[in-house]
């Protein structure tokens, strides 16, 4: 059922072969409509993601604004915000997985690129589409509710008072690691071949990972783990506070994604060991 068996220091595949790695640069891909369809899907999905989630954040802050005699304990709370982010990822990954893979996050795209799941061309175009969609999603929120958007921070990620830059960076690295590791595990074709009797709806664990990470890190950074989400909100809100520590929301997620990719591919999937076994086998011929 798709397991690798070690015989005499060599790995012999049984009923399963890894799909070939994506080429680094695939010029022919630029001539295919499927690429542009996937880019549009990433753009729309990220737009919807930012529109719904930023509205949720702003709504919560307005409902708990004590200066306007609101109930300080009212609103959806951190739990509701976490559900909004996790729930939207579940819905959007489910809707777009068959078209673009349902990345909706440059960190996820970067991790999959490092694992040779997507080409460099596709990865760059996805990231551009995701960031553009995030800007447009936040722009829609500001267009519909300008006063609320400006007064309540525009949903921009900021390092909370009392936390150091190192703490914020660490939170983003670990949070993104959890997300990207879940993405690799939920979409692993070998796992699907081996455990075909166990139905796994990939968007569900991915959305739940986003939910759990938000619960843990909202009090620290507001939870980025998605550079497009942080970038779009910062561009439209465009206040100094949103830009002061913005680098954290790019560096942290990319480091976390890289660690998750290396861990899954070279530790859990033993890619390095398999490559060494293949090298030894070819050298003995």
Coordinates of C-alpha atoms in Angstrom, one line a residue:
X1 CA 0.0 0.0 0.0
X2 CA 2.6 2.6 -1.1
X3 CA 5.2 1.9 1.6
X4 CA 9.0 2.1 0.9
X5 CA 10.9 -1.1 1.9
X6 CA 14.6 -1.0 2.7
X7 CA 16.5 -3.9 1.2
X8 CA 20.3 -4.0 1.4
X9 CA 20.5 -0.3 2.0
X10 CA 18.3 0.5 -0.9
X11 CA 14.7 1.8 -0.9
X12 CA 12.4 -0.1 -3.2
X13 CA 9.0 1.5 -3.8
X14 CA 6.0 -0.7 -3.5
X15 CA 2.8 0.2 -5.4
X16 CA 3.7 3.9 -5.2
X17 CA 6.0 6.4 -6.9
X18 CA 6.5 10.0 -6.0
X19 CA 5.3 12.4 -8.7
X20 CA 8.2 14.0 -10.6
X21 CA 9.4 17.3 -9.2
X22 CA 8.2 20.5 -10.9
X23 CA 10.8 22.1 -13.2
X24 CA 12.4 25.2 -11.8
X25 CA 11.5 27.3 -14.8
X26 CA 8.8 26.1 -17.2
X27 CA 8.4 28.5 -20.1
X28 CA 5.7 26.3 -21.7
X29 CA 3.6 26.8 -18.6
X30 CA 3.1 30.5 -19.6
X31 CA 1.3 29.4 -22.7
X32 CA -1.3 27.3 -20.8
X33 CA -4.7 28.7 -19.8
X34 CA -4.7 26.5 -16.7
X35 CA -1.9 28.7 -15.2
X36 CA -3.9 31.9 -15.7
X37 CA -7.1 30.3 -14.4
X38 CA -5.2 29.3 -11.3
X39 CA -3.8 32.8 -10.8
X40 CA -7.3 34.3 -11.1
X41 CA -8.5 31.7 -8.5
X42 CA -5.7 32.7 -6.1
X43 CA -6.5 36.4 -6.6
X44 CA -10.2 36.0 -5.9
X45 CA -9.7 33.6 -3.0
X46 CA -7.3 36.0 -1.2
X47 CA -9.6 38.9 -1.9
X48 CA -12.5 37.1 -0.3
X49 CA -10.3 35.9 2.6
X50 CA -9.2 39.4 3.5
X51 CA -12.6 41.0 3.0
X52 CA -14.4 38.6 5.4
X53 CA -11.6 38.4 8.0
X54 CA -10.7 42.1 8.2
X55 CA -14.4 42.9 8.5
X56 CA -14.6 40.4 11.4
X57 CA -11.6 42.0 13.2
X58 CA -13.0 45.6 12.7
X59 CA -16.5 44.5 13.8
X60 CA -15.1 43.0 17.0
X61 CA -13.1 46.1 17.9
X62 CA -16.1 48.4 17.3
X63 CA -18.4 46.1 19.4
X64 CA -15.9 46.3 22.3
X65 CA -15.1 50.0 22.1
X66 CA -15.7 51.2 25.7
X67 CA -15.4 54.8 24.6
X68 CA -18.7 54.4 22.8
X69 CA -20.5 52.6 25.7
X70 CA -20.0 49.2 24.1
X71 CA -19.7 46.1 26.1
X72 CA -16.0 45.4 26.7
X73 CA -16.8 41.7 26.8
X74 CA -19.1 41.7 23.8
X75 CA -18.4 40.9 20.1
X76 CA -17.1 37.7 18.7
X77 CA -14.0 37.7 20.8
X78 CA -10.6 36.2 19.9
X79 CA -12.3 32.8 19.5
X80 CA -14.6 34.3 16.9
X81 CA -11.8 35.9 15.0
X82 CA -9.9 32.7 15.0
X83 CA -12.9 30.9 13.6
X84 CA -13.3 33.5 10.9
X85 CA -9.8 33.0 9.7
X86 CA -9.8 29.2 10.0
X87 CA -13.3 28.9 8.6
X88 CA -12.5 31.0 5.5
X89 CA -9.4 29.1 4.8
X90 CA -11.4 25.8 5.0
X91 CA -14.0 27.2 2.6
X92 CA -11.6 28.8 0.1
X93 CA -9.1 25.9 0.0
X94 CA -12.1 23.5 -0.6
X95 CA -13.3 25.8 -3.5
X96 CA -10.0 26.4 -5.2
X97 CA -7.9 23.3 -4.5
X98 CA -8.9 21.7 -7.8
X99 CA -8.0 24.9 -9.8
X100 CA -4.9 26.4 -8.2
X101 CA -4.1 24.1 -5.3
X102 CA -5.7 26.5 -2.8
X103 CA -2.6 28.2 -1.6
X104 CA -4.0 31.7 -0.7
X105 CA -0.7 32.4 1.1
X106 CA 2.8 33.3 -0.2
X107 CA 4.3 31.3 2.7
X108 CA 2.5 28.1 1.6
X109 CA 3.5 28.8 -2.0
X110 CA 7.1 29.3 -1.0
X111 CA 7.1 26.0 1.0
X112 CA 5.7 24.1 -1.9
X113 CA 8.2 25.7 -4.2
X114 CA 11.1 24.6 -2.0
X115 CA 9.6 21.0 -2.1
X116 CA 9.5 21.2 -5.9
X117 CA 5.7 21.0 -6.0
X118 CA 5.4 24.1 -8.1
X119 CA 7.7 25.9 -10.6
X120 CA 9.4 29.2 -9.9
X121 CA 7.2 30.9 -12.5
X122 CA 4.0 29.7 -10.9
X123 CA 5.2 30.5 -7.4
X124 CA 6.0 34.1 -8.3
X125 CA 2.8 34.7 -10.2
X126 CA 0.8 33.1 -7.3
X127 CA 2.5 35.5 -4.8
X128 CA 1.7 38.5 -7.0
X129 CA -1.9 37.4 -7.3
X130 CA -2.2 36.7 -3.6
X131 CA -0.8 40.1 -2.6
X132 CA -2.9 41.9 -5.2
X133 CA -6.0 40.1 -4.0
X134 CA -5.2 41.0 -0.4
X135 CA -4.9 44.7 -1.3
X136 CA -8.2 44.6 -3.1
X137 CA -10.0 42.8 -0.3
X138 CA -8.9 45.4 2.3
X139 CA -9.7 48.1 -0.2
X140 CA -13.3 46.9 -0.4
X141 CA -13.6 46.9 3.4
X142 CA -12.3 50.5 3.5
X143 CA -14.6 51.6 0.7
X144 CA -17.7 50.2 2.4
X145 CA -16.8 51.2 6.0
X146 CA -14.1 53.9 5.8
X147 CA -14.7 55.4 9.3
X148 CA -14.7 52.1 11.0
X149 CA -11.7 50.9 9.0
X150 CA -9.6 54.0 10.0
X151 CA -10.7 54.1 13.6
X152 CA -10.1 50.5 14.4
X153 CA -6.8 49.7 12.8
X154 CA -7.8 48.4 9.4
X155 CA -7.1 44.8 10.5
X156 CA -3.3 45.5 10.2
X157 CA -0.9 43.2 11.9
X158 CA 1.1 44.9 14.7
X159 CA 3.5 43.7 17.3
X160 CA 1.6 44.0 20.6
X161 CA 2.9 46.2 23.4
X162 CA 5.2 44.3 25.8
X163 CA 6.5 41.8 23.3
X164 CA 9.9 42.0 21.7
X165 CA 10.6 41.7 18.0
X166 CA 12.3 38.4 18.7
X167 CA 9.1 37.1 20.4
X168 CA 7.0 38.3 17.5
X169 CA 9.3 36.7 14.9
X170 CA 9.4 33.4 16.8
X171 CA 5.6 33.4 17.0
X172 CA 5.3 33.9 13.2
X173 CA 7.9 31.2 12.5
X174 CA 6.3 28.6 14.7
X175 CA 2.8 29.5 13.6
X176 CA 3.7 29.2 9.9
X177 CA 5.5 26.0 10.5
X178 CA 2.3 24.5 12.0
X179 CA 0.3 25.6 9.0
X180 CA 2.7 24.6 6.2
X181 CA 3.5 21.3 7.9
X182 CA -0.2 20.6 8.0
X183 CA -0.5 21.5 4.3
X184 CA 2.2 19.0 3.4
X185 CA 0.7 16.3 5.6
X186 CA -2.9 16.8 4.4
X187 CA -1.9 16.8 0.7
X188 CA 0.8 14.1 0.7
X189 CA 0.0 11.8 -2.2
X190 CA 2.0 8.9 -0.5
X191 CA -0.2 9.2 2.6
X192 CA -3.3 9.1 0.4
X193 CA -2.1 6.0 -1.3
X194 CA -1.1 4.3 1.9
X195 CA -4.1 5.3 3.9
X196 CA -6.7 5.2 1.2
X197 CA -9.2 3.6 3.6
X198 CA -9.0 6.7 5.8
X199 CA -10.9 9.6 4.1
X200 CA -9.2 12.9 4.7
X201 CA -10.7 16.2 3.6
X202 CA -7.5 18.2 3.2
X203 CA -9.1 21.7 3.7
X204 CA -10.4 20.7 7.1
X205 CA -7.0 20.1 8.9
X206 CA -5.6 23.1 7.1
X207 CA -8.4 25.4 8.3
X208 CA -8.2 24.0 11.8
X209 CA -4.4 24.6 11.9
X210 CA -5.1 28.3 11.0
X211 CA -7.7 28.4 13.8
X212 CA -5.4 27.0 16.4
X213 CA -2.5 29.2 15.5
X214 CA -4.7 32.3 15.7
X215 CA -5.8 31.4 19.2
X216 CA -2.2 31.2 20.3
X217 CA -0.7 34.2 18.5
X218 CA -3.4 36.9 18.2
X219 CA -2.3 38.4 21.5
X220 CA 1.3 38.7 20.2
X221 CA 1.2 39.8 16.6
X222 CA -2.5 39.7 15.7
X223 CA -1.4 36.5 13.8
X224 CA 0.1 37.0 10.4
X225 CA 1.4 33.6 9.1
X226 CA 0.4 34.9 5.7
X227 CA 2.5 37.7 4.2
X228 CA -0.3 38.6 1.7
X229 CA -2.7 39.1 4.6
X230 CA -0.3 41.4 6.4
X231 CA 0.8 43.3 3.3
X232 CA -2.7 44.0 2.0
X233 CA -3.9 45.4 5.3
X234 CA -0.7 47.5 5.8
X235 CA -0.9 49.0 2.3
X236 CA -4.6 50.1 2.6
X237 CA -4.3 51.2 6.3
X238 CA -0.9 52.8 5.6
X239 CA -0.1 54.1 9.1
X240 CA 3.4 54.1 10.6
X241 CA 2.4 51.5 13.2
X242 CA 1.5 49.0 10.6
X243 CA 4.8 49.3 8.8
X244 CA 7.1 49.6 11.9
X245 CA 7.6 45.8 12.3
X246 CA 6.2 44.7 9.0
X247 CA 9.3 42.7 8.1
X248 CA 8.4 40.2 10.8
X249 CA 5.3 39.2 8.8
X250 CA 7.5 38.3 5.8
X251 CA 10.6 36.9 7.3
X252 CA 8.9 34.8 10.0
X253 CA 6.4 33.1 7.7
X254 CA 9.1 32.4 5.0
X255 CA 11.4 30.9 7.6
X256 CA 8.6 28.8 9.1
X257 CA 7.6 27.6 5.6
X258 CA 11.1 26.6 4.7
X259 CA 11.6 24.6 7.9
X260 CA 8.3 22.8 7.4
X261 CA 9.3 21.9 3.8
X262 CA 12.7 20.6 4.8
X263 CA 11.3 18.7 7.8
X264 CA 8.6 17.0 5.7
X265 CA 10.6 16.3 2.6
X266 CA 14.0 15.3 4.2
X267 CA 13.0 13.9 7.6
X268 CA 9.5 12.4 7.3
X269 CA 9.8 11.5 3.7
X270 CA 13.5 10.7 3.9
X271 CA 14.2 12.3 0.5
X272 CA 17.9 12.6 1.3
X273 CA 18.2 8.9 2.3
X274 CA 16.4 7.8 -0.8
X275 CA 18.6 10.0 -3.0
X276 CA 21.7 8.5 -1.4
X277 CA 20.3 5.0 -1.9
X278 CA 19.7 5.7 -5.6
X279 CA 23.2 7.1 -6.0
X280 CA 24.7 4.0 -4.4
X281 CA 22.6 1.8 -6.6
X282 CA 23.6 3.6 -9.8
X283 CA 27.3 3.6 -8.8
X284 CA 27.2 -0.2 -8.4
X285 CA 26.0 -0.8 -11.9

